[in-house]
Amino acid sequence: MTEAAADAHRTWPWPASPFDFFETTRLLRTGCNDPTVRRQPDGLWRTTQTDAGPATVRLLARPGQEIEALAWGEGAAQAVDRVPAWLGIDRDPPTVPSHPAVDRIRREHAGVRLNDTGDAFEALVNITLQQLVTWNEAAFNWRRLVETFGTTAPGPMPLRLPPTAQSLRRADPDRIAALGIHRQQANTLREIAFAATALQRALRLPTGEAASLLQQVRGVGPWTSAMALGMRLGRPEPLVSGDLHLPHTVSWALAGEPRGSQARMAELLAPFDGVAFYIVRLLYAARIEAPRRRPKRELRFGRV
């Protein structure tokens, strides 16, 4: 696995401002058995689809020195071009108003950046599988979808590529549902696939307009669009609505209140207009969870 064997190669200096490579990339992997991502002590591998074709990218993190990318496949050069956005090092971290709890969390997790994969289709597919299920169920369904409709990734690491829009357009909804994916989600995945080209316009739109565009797809509502934009398309602004647990988490983290409503969460995040999702990402980094009143099994996510 040498530089000479790769189809594309590039290095970037380690960011001058705080940067936590491993926490920043943690949620690019959907579960420990994600066949599109392999984490290693020195970095990670990730597969992707690009306009030029498929690619596998190996990222090597050398804190305080540099970030190195090696890529294989027809889309190698284009994938390497995306790396700074994947890692959020192509832009400064958002400016955040002072708040006692947030200030403390930011000090501890100042290096967390938002990931922008540059792929609205893949983002929506991934987040749609998280609707109305637990995280473990979402991770399992993502793995099954990739194993069934993805293909072998280029390069030396045995990984799979995420499904293309073409593969999901051709897929029978019954076959998708047979993987254990809810029928509603299976139908939404195909709707996303048919709209894939148009969805890429969201990358060039302001966040509010981008959310409206994503929600034109049947089965994609405010929760799914906000999570896709914030978690995988690098937008700090979205206020997530419809999540079952997030209002409790925000209320606990920012006000010490173990239970919260959507309205209370919106009230607490109002001072952070424009960076609401970035605050949520910091809470994920801090592993903050409100005290549970009920034993598992609970649904992790809300509506659509």
mmCIF file of C-alpha atoms in Angstrom:
data_model
loop_
_atom_site.group_PDB
_atom_site.id
_atom_site.type_symbol
_atom_site.label_atom_id
_atom_site.label_comp_id
_atom_site.label_asym_id
_atom_site.label_seq_id
_atom_site.Cartn_x
_atom_site.Cartn_y
_atom_site.Cartn_z
ATOM 1 C CA MET A 1 0.000 0.000 0.000
ATOM 2 C CA THR A 2 2.481 2.583 -1.212
ATOM 3 C CA GLU A 3 2.112 6.058 -2.635
ATOM 4 C CA ALA A 4 3.327 4.770 -6.019
ATOM 5 C CA ALA A 5 0.486 2.248 -6.176
ATOM 6 C CA ALA A 6 -2.202 4.900 -5.682
ATOM 7 C CA ASP A 7 -3.962 6.716 -8.525
ATOM 8 C CA ALA A 8 -3.928 10.042 -6.670
ATOM 9 C CA HIS A 9 -1.951 11.433 -3.764
ATOM 10 C CA ARG A 10 -1.895 14.694 -1.842
ATOM 11 C CA THR A 11 -0.893 16.136 1.514
ATOM 12 C CA TRP A 12 -2.131 19.120 3.490
ATOM 13 C CA PRO A 13 -0.458 20.806 6.460
ATOM 14 C CA TRP A 14 -2.113 20.122 9.781
ATOM 15 C CA PRO A 15 -4.593 22.949 10.489
ATOM 16 C CA ALA A 16 -3.289 25.797 12.610
ATOM 17 C CA SER A 17 -6.566 25.980 14.535
ATOM 18 C CA PRO A 18 -7.592 23.026 16.751
ATOM 19 C CA PHE A 19 -8.478 19.919 14.765
ATOM 20 C CA ASP A 20 -9.539 16.517 16.086
ATOM 21 C CA PHE A 21 -9.230 14.149 13.130
ATOM 22 C CA PHE A 22 -10.683 11.110 14.848
ATOM 23 C CA GLU A 23 -13.746 12.746 16.394
ATOM 24 C CA THR A 24 -14.400 14.709 13.213
ATOM 25 C CA THR A 25 -14.419 11.528 11.126
ATOM 26 C CA ARG A 26 -16.145 9.320 13.722
ATOM 27 C CA LEU A 27 -19.655 9.749 12.338
ATOM 28 C CA LEU A 28 -18.604 9.266 8.725
ATOM 29 C CA ARG A 29 -18.737 5.603 9.696
ATOM 30 C CA THR A 30 -22.246 4.209 10.170
ATOM 31 C CA GLY A 31 -21.628 1.599 12.822
ATOM 32 C CA CYS A 32 -18.573 -0.521 13.552
ATOM 33 C CA ASN A 33 -19.242 -2.826 10.587
ATOM 34 C CA ASP A 34 -19.772 -0.156 7.940
ATOM 35 C CA PRO A 35 -18.397 -1.784 4.759
ATOM 36 C CA THR A 36 -17.610 1.637 3.223
ATOM 37 C CA VAL A 37 -15.296 2.824 6.024
ATOM 38 C CA ARG A 38 -12.386 1.284 7.921
ATOM 39 C CA ARG A 39 -10.932 3.151 10.882
ATOM 40 C CA GLN A 40 -7.313 2.521 11.859
ATOM 41 C CA PRO A 41 -5.015 3.948 14.555
ATOM 42 C CA ASP A 42 -3.321 6.220 12.006
ATOM 43 C CA GLY A 43 -6.405 7.347 10.054
ATOM 44 C CA LEU A 44 -9.186 5.792 8.031
ATOM 45 C CA TRP A 45 -10.254 4.403 4.669
ATOM 46 C CA ARG A 46 -13.455 5.543 2.991
ATOM 47 C CA THR A 47 -15.105 4.688 -0.314
ATOM 48 C CA THR A 48 -17.160 7.089 -2.388
ATOM 49 C CA GLN A 49 -18.851 7.604 -5.722
ATOM 50 C CA THR A 50 -17.803 10.637 -7.793
ATOM 51 C CA ASP A 51 -18.799 12.056 -11.173
ATOM 52 C CA ALA A 52 -15.604 10.527 -12.561
ATOM 53 C CA GLY A 53 -16.259 7.094 -11.078
ATOM 54 C CA PRO A 54 -15.737 5.157 -7.846
ATOM 55 C CA ALA A 55 -12.862 5.744 -5.459
ATOM 56 C CA THR A 56 -11.301 4.488 -2.259
ATOM 57 C CA VAL A 57 -9.449 7.050 -0.161
ATOM 58 C CA ARG A 58 -6.946 6.341 2.576
ATOM 59 C CA LEU A 59 -6.445 9.228 5.007
ATOM 60 C CA LEU A 60 -3.354 9.271 7.211
ATOM 61 C CA ALA A 61 -3.422 11.660 10.165
ATOM 62 C CA ARG A 62 -0.123 12.958 11.565
ATOM 63 C CA PRO A 63 -1.233 15.406 14.276
ATOM 64 C CA GLY A 64 0.721 18.636 14.260
ATOM 65 C CA GLN A 65 2.347 17.743 10.942
ATOM 66 C CA GLU A 66 0.149 16.831 7.990
ATOM 67 C CA ILE A 67 -2.806 14.934 6.573
ATOM 68 C CA GLU A 68 -2.035 12.597 3.686
ATOM 69 C CA ALA A 69 -4.520 11.168 1.199
ATOM 70 C CA LEU A 70 -3.968 8.209 -1.112
ATOM 71 C CA ALA A 71 -6.749 7.246 -3.510
ATOM 72 C CA TRP A 72 -7.533 4.467 -5.961
ATOM 73 C CA GLY A 73 -10.094 4.160 -8.732
ATOM 74 C CA GLU A 74 -11.456 6.188 -11.628
ATOM 75 C CA GLY A 75 -12.683 8.856 -9.225
ATOM 76 C CA ALA A 76 -9.428 9.049 -7.247
ATOM 77 C CA ALA A 77 -8.444 12.592 -8.231
ATOM 78 C CA GLN A 78 -11.938 13.960 -7.649
ATOM 79 C CA ALA A 79 -12.208 12.185 -4.304
ATOM 80 C CA VAL A 80 -8.892 13.630 -3.147
ATOM 81 C CA ASP A 81 -10.154 17.088 -4.095
ATOM 82 C CA ARG A 82 -13.039 16.542 -1.667
ATOM 83 C CA VAL A 83 -10.907 15.586 1.330
ATOM 84 C CA PRO A 84 -10.592 19.062 2.914
ATOM 85 C CA ALA A 85 -14.398 19.400 2.835
ATOM 86 C CA TRP A 86 -14.839 15.869 4.212
ATOM 87 C CA LEU A 87 -12.703 16.909 7.176
ATOM 88 C CA GLY A 88 -14.074 20.429 7.492
ATOM 89 C CA ILE A 89 -10.594 21.951 7.177
ATOM 90 C CA ASP A 90 -11.543 23.982 4.107
ATOM 91 C CA ARG A 91 -13.322 26.507 6.338
ATOM 92 C CA ASP A 92 -12.951 28.011 9.800
ATOM 93 C CA PRO A 93 -15.015 26.565 12.655
ATOM 94 C CA PRO A 94 -18.215 28.552 13.242
ATOM 95 C CA THR A 95 -18.235 31.491 15.622
ATOM 96 C CA VAL A 96 -20.439 30.649 18.605
ATOM 97 C CA PRO A 97 -22.018 33.018 21.169
ATOM 98 C CA SER A 98 -20.768 32.553 24.711
ATOM 99 C CA HIS A 99 -22.728 30.225 26.997
ATOM 100 C CA PRO A 100 -21.334 28.570 30.155
ATOM 101 C CA ALA A 101 -22.096 24.981 29.152
ATOM 102 C CA VAL A 102 -21.248 25.441 25.482
ATOM 103 C CA ASP A 103 -18.016 27.269 26.319
ATOM 104 C CA ARG A 104 -16.870 24.313 28.413
ATOM 105 C CA ILE A 105 -17.794 21.764 25.734
ATOM 106 C CA ARG A 106 -16.081 23.829 23.048
ATOM 107 C CA ARG A 107 -12.892 24.012 25.085
ATOM 108 C CA GLU A 108 -12.890 20.231 25.407
ATOM 109 C CA HIS A 109 -13.870 19.563 21.779
ATOM 110 C CA ALA A 110 -12.528 22.593 19.935
ATOM 111 C CA GLY A 111 -11.153 20.394 17.167
ATOM 112 C CA VAL A 112 -14.494 19.020 15.983
ATOM 113 C CA ARG A 113 -15.425 20.014 12.421
ATOM 114 C CA LEU A 114 -18.515 19.351 10.317
ATOM 115 C CA ASN A 115 -18.178 16.842 7.475
ATOM 116 C CA ASP A 116 -19.183 17.833 3.947
ATOM 117 C CA THR A 117 -19.126 14.740 1.751
ATOM 118 C CA GLY A 118 -20.300 16.693 -1.293
ATOM 119 C CA ASP A 119 -22.850 13.985 -2.131
ATOM 120 C CA ALA A 120 -26.486 14.876 -1.411
ATOM 121 C CA PHE A 121 -27.737 11.532 -2.730
ATOM 122 C CA GLU A 122 -25.516 9.452 -0.455
ATOM 123 C CA ALA A 123 -26.277 11.741 2.486
ATOM 124 C CA LEU A 124 -30.033 11.319 2.106
ATOM 125 C CA VAL A 125 -29.788 7.553 1.609
ATOM 126 C CA ASN A 126 -27.709 7.179 4.753
ATOM 127 C CA ILE A 127 -29.918 9.407 6.900
ATOM 128 C CA THR A 128 -33.169 7.928 5.566
ATOM 129 C CA LEU A 129 -32.103 4.569 6.973
ATOM 130 C CA GLN A 130 -31.943 6.246 10.402
ATOM 131 C CA GLN A 131 -35.626 7.227 10.366
ATOM 132 C CA LEU A 132 -37.719 5.684 13.149
ATOM 133 C CA VAL A 133 -35.128 3.098 14.215
ATOM 134 C CA THR A 134 -32.327 2.696 16.726
ATOM 135 C CA TRP A 135 -28.755 3.521 15.749
ATOM 136 C CA ASN A 136 -27.826 -0.168 15.725
ATOM 137 C CA GLU A 137 -30.730 -0.950 13.414
ATOM 138 C CA ALA A 138 -29.751 1.906 11.109
ATOM 139 C CA ALA A 139 -26.154 0.680 10.987
ATOM 140 C CA PHE A 140 -27.298 -2.871 10.243
ATOM 141 C CA ASN A 141 -29.613 -1.685 7.453
ATOM 142 C CA TRP A 142 -26.875 0.488 5.934
ATOM 143 C CA ARG A 143 -24.509 -2.482 5.895
ATOM 144 C CA ARG A 144 -27.117 -4.747 4.290
ATOM 145 C CA LEU A 145 -27.970 -2.111 1.673
ATOM 146 C CA VAL A 146 -24.301 -1.598 0.769
ATOM 147 C CA GLU A 147 -23.582 -5.326 0.642
ATOM 148 C CA THR A 148 -26.593 -5.922 -1.600
ATOM 149 C CA PHE A 149 -26.575 -2.935 -3.943
ATOM 150 C CA GLY A 150 -23.014 -1.637 -3.667
ATOM 151 C CA THR A 151 -20.003 -3.057 -5.494
ATOM 152 C CA THR A 152 -16.418 -3.953 -4.658
ATOM 153 C CA ALA A 153 -14.326 -0.836 -4.082
ATOM 154 C CA PRO A 154 -11.059 -0.182 -5.936
ATOM 155 C CA GLY A 155 -7.752 -0.319 -4.106
ATOM 156 C CA PRO A 156 -5.996 -2.676 -1.707
ATOM 157 C CA MET A 157 -8.465 -2.542 1.214
ATOM 158 C CA PRO A 158 -11.439 -4.961 0.994
ATOM 159 C CA LEU A 159 -14.305 -2.454 1.168
ATOM 160 C CA ARG A 160 -17.610 -1.874 -0.607
ATOM 161 C CA LEU A 161 -18.829 1.154 -2.496
ATOM 162 C CA PRO A 162 -22.129 2.741 -1.467
ATOM 163 C CA PRO A 163 -24.990 2.112 -3.890
ATOM 164 C CA THR A 164 -25.317 4.357 -6.915
ATOM 165 C CA ALA A 165 -28.545 6.109 -7.809
ATOM 166 C CA GLN A 166 -28.799 3.824 -10.839
ATOM 167 C CA SER A 167 -28.619 0.677 -8.706
ATOM 168 C CA LEU A 168 -31.403 1.865 -6.397
ATOM 169 C CA ARG A 169 -33.561 3.025 -9.295
ATOM 170 C CA ARG A 170 -33.392 -0.505 -10.703
ATOM 171 C CA ALA A 171 -34.013 -2.140 -7.321
ATOM 172 C CA ASP A 172 -37.350 -3.761 -6.593
ATOM 173 C CA PRO A 173 -38.821 -2.194 -3.409
ATOM 174 C CA ASP A 174 -39.661 -5.714 -2.241
ATOM 175 C CA ARG A 175 -35.999 -6.660 -2.434
ATOM 176 C CA ILE A 176 -35.006 -3.590 -0.427
ATOM 177 C CA ALA A 177 -37.678 -4.324 2.182
ATOM 178 C CA ALA A 178 -36.518 -7.950 2.362
ATOM 179 C CA LEU A 179 -33.249 -6.677 3.857
ATOM 180 C CA GLY A 180 -35.201 -5.638 6.953
ATOM 181 C CA ILE A 181 -35.642 -2.031 5.848
ATOM 182 C CA HIS A 182 -39.088 -0.572 6.503
ATOM 183 C CA ARG A 183 -41.287 -0.411 3.422
ATOM 184 C CA GLN A 184 -41.672 3.364 3.814
ATOM 185 C CA GLN A 185 -37.897 3.763 3.841
ATOM 186 C CA ALA A 186 -37.513 1.449 0.846
ATOM 187 C CA ASN A 187 -39.918 3.603 -1.140
ATOM 188 C CA THR A 188 -38.113 6.769 -0.034
ATOM 189 C CA LEU A 189 -34.741 5.370 -1.113
ATOM 190 C CA ARG A 190 -36.049 4.888 -4.638
ATOM 191 C CA GLU A 191 -37.566 8.386 -4.661
ATOM 192 C CA ILE A 192 -34.161 9.757 -3.656
ATOM 193 C CA ALA A 193 -32.498 7.741 -6.409
ATOM 194 C CA PHE A 194 -34.809 9.125 -9.089
ATOM 195 C CA ALA A 195 -34.145 12.677 -7.840
ATOM 196 C CA ALA A 196 -30.378 12.222 -7.372
ATOM 197 C CA THR A 197 -29.202 14.619 -10.088
ATOM 198 C CA ALA A 198 -31.540 17.407 -8.990
ATOM 199 C CA LEU A 199 -30.568 16.918 -5.344
ATOM 200 C CA GLN A 200 -26.972 17.923 -6.037
ATOM 201 C CA ARG A 201 -28.225 21.489 -6.534
ATOM 202 C CA ALA A 202 -28.651 21.620 -2.757
ATOM 203 C CA LEU A 203 -24.878 21.887 -2.416
ATOM 204 C CA ARG A 204 -24.949 25.333 -4.051
ATOM 205 C CA LEU A 205 -28.007 26.707 -2.240
ATOM 206 C CA PRO A 206 -28.329 28.533 1.089
ATOM 207 C CA THR A 207 -29.275 26.119 3.828
ATOM 208 C CA GLY A 208 -32.968 27.041 4.002
ATOM 209 C CA GLU A 209 -33.393 26.646 0.253
ATOM 210 C CA ALA A 210 -31.360 23.444 0.301
ATOM 211 C CA ALA A 211 -33.665 21.995 2.962
ATOM 212 C CA SER A 212 -36.713 22.900 0.883
ATOM 213 C CA LEU A 213 -35.198 21.188 -2.153
ATOM 214 C CA LEU A 214 -34.422 17.993 -0.241
ATOM 215 C CA GLN A 215 -37.930 17.935 1.198
ATOM 216 C CA GLN A 216 -39.436 17.889 -2.276
ATOM 217 C CA VAL A 217 -38.588 14.180 -2.283
ATOM 218 C CA ARG A 218 -41.497 12.120 -0.983
ATOM 219 C CA GLY A 219 -40.533 10.639 2.374
ATOM 220 C CA VAL A 220 -37.924 13.303 3.183
ATOM 221 C CA GLY A 221 -39.170 15.627 5.905
ATOM 222 C CA PRO A 222 -37.623 18.268 8.173
ATOM 223 C CA TRP A 223 -35.754 15.763 10.364
ATOM 224 C CA THR A 224 -34.126 13.938 7.455
ATOM 225 C CA SER A 225 -33.172 17.095 5.579
ATOM 226 C CA ALA A 226 -31.723 18.738 8.706
ATOM 227 C CA MET A 227 -29.672 15.670 9.619
ATOM 228 C CA ALA A 228 -28.403 15.203 6.063
ATOM 229 C CA LEU A 229 -27.411 18.857 5.757
ATOM 230 C CA GLY A 230 -25.793 19.039 9.180
ATOM 231 C CA MET A 231 -24.272 15.607 9.598
ATOM 232 C CA ARG A 232 -23.045 14.900 6.073
ATOM 233 C CA LEU A 233 -23.176 18.134 4.059
ATOM 234 C CA GLY A 234 -21.337 20.435 6.442
ATOM 235 C CA ARG A 235 -24.096 22.921 7.276
ATOM 236 C CA PRO A 236 -23.939 24.409 10.802
ATOM 237 C CA GLU A 237 -27.374 26.059 10.630
ATOM 238 C CA PRO A 238 -30.143 23.392 10.702
ATOM 239 C CA LEU A 239 -32.367 23.100 13.747
ATOM 240 C CA VAL A 240 -33.379 19.448 13.954
ATOM 241 C CA SER A 241 -37.083 18.836 14.529
ATOM 242 C CA GLY A 242 -38.912 15.576 15.163
ATOM 243 C CA ASP A 243 -36.123 13.764 17.018
ATOM 244 C CA LEU A 244 -37.310 11.756 20.016
ATOM 245 C CA HIS A 245 -34.225 12.175 22.191
ATOM 246 C CA LEU A 246 -32.421 15.313 21.042
ATOM 247 C CA PRO A 247 -34.705 17.764 22.924
ATOM 248 C CA HIS A 248 -33.850 15.933 26.160
ATOM 249 C CA THR A 249 -30.133 15.981 25.334
ATOM 250 C CA VAL A 250 -30.106 19.707 24.562
ATOM 251 C CA SER A 251 -32.190 20.562 27.632
ATOM 252 C CA TRP A 252 -29.900 18.486 29.847
ATOM 253 C CA ALA A 253 -26.684 19.897 28.380
ATOM 254 C CA LEU A 254 -27.658 23.563 28.255
ATOM 255 C CA ALA A 255 -30.084 23.906 31.175
ATOM 256 C CA GLY A 256 -29.601 20.861 33.399
ATOM 257 C CA GLU A 257 -33.178 19.765 32.707
ATOM 258 C CA PRO A 258 -33.531 15.993 32.198
ATOM 259 C CA ARG A 259 -36.624 16.292 29.979
ATOM 260 C CA GLY A 260 -37.222 18.712 27.132
ATOM 261 C CA SER A 261 -39.692 19.386 24.350
ATOM 262 C CA GLN A 262 -39.104 20.536 20.791
ATOM 263 C CA ALA A 263 -40.202 24.020 21.870
ATOM 264 C CA ARG A 264 -37.783 24.031 24.812
ATOM 265 C CA MET A 265 -34.929 22.877 22.595
ATOM 266 C CA ALA A 266 -35.710 25.639 20.091
ATOM 267 C CA GLU A 267 -35.740 28.166 22.945
ATOM 268 C CA LEU A 268 -32.370 26.994 24.264
ATOM 269 C CA LEU A 269 -30.807 26.982 20.800
ATOM 270 C CA ALA A 270 -32.284 30.367 19.799
ATOM 271 C CA PRO A 271 -29.098 32.241 20.844
ATOM 272 C CA PHE A 272 -27.212 29.947 18.461
ATOM 273 C CA ASP A 273 -29.193 30.809 15.349
ATOM 274 C CA GLY A 274 -27.028 29.937 12.370
ATOM 275 C CA VAL A 275 -24.957 27.371 14.278
ATOM 276 C CA ALA A 276 -27.655 25.207 15.911
ATOM 277 C CA PHE A 277 -26.488 21.989 14.294
ATOM 278 C CA TYR A 278 -22.869 22.717 15.163
ATOM 279 C CA ILE A 279 -23.948 22.888 18.818
ATOM 280 C CA VAL A 280 -25.666 19.506 18.428
ATOM 281 C CA ARG A 281 -22.502 18.058 16.887
ATOM 282 C CA LEU A 282 -20.517 19.286 19.886
ATOM 283 C CA LEU A 283 -22.971 17.498 22.179
ATOM 284 C CA TYR A 284 -22.447 14.305 20.173
ATOM 285 C CA ALA A 285 -18.687 14.757 20.542
ATOM 286 C CA ALA A 286 -19.082 15.175 24.302
ATOM 287 C CA ARG A 287 -21.221 11.983 24.429
ATOM 288 C CA ILE A 288 -23.878 13.876 26.392
ATOM 289 C CA GLU A 289 -27.151 12.059 26.995
ATOM 290 C CA ALA A 290 -30.045 13.022 29.238
ATOM 291 C CA PRO A 291 -30.835 10.610 32.085
ATOM 292 C CA ARG A 292 -33.154 7.877 30.870
ATOM 293 C CA ARG A 293 -36.529 7.349 32.504
ATOM 294 C CA ARG A 294 -37.350 4.150 30.669
ATOM 295 C CA PRO A 295 -35.230 1.113 29.954
ATOM 296 C CA LYS A 296 -34.271 0.363 26.395
ATOM 297 C CA ARG A 297 -35.599 -0.502 23.813
ATOM 298 C CA GLU A 298 -36.428 3.022 22.620
ATOM 299 C CA LEU A 299 -36.477 4.504 19.164
ATOM 300 C CA ARG A 300 -33.511 6.763 18.666
ATOM 301 C CA PHE A 301 -34.930 8.948 15.947
ATOM 302 C CA GLY A 302 -38.099 10.792 15.190
ATOM 303 C CA ARG A 303 -40.348 11.186 12.187
ATOM 304 C CA VAL A 304 -38.936 11.991 8.764
#
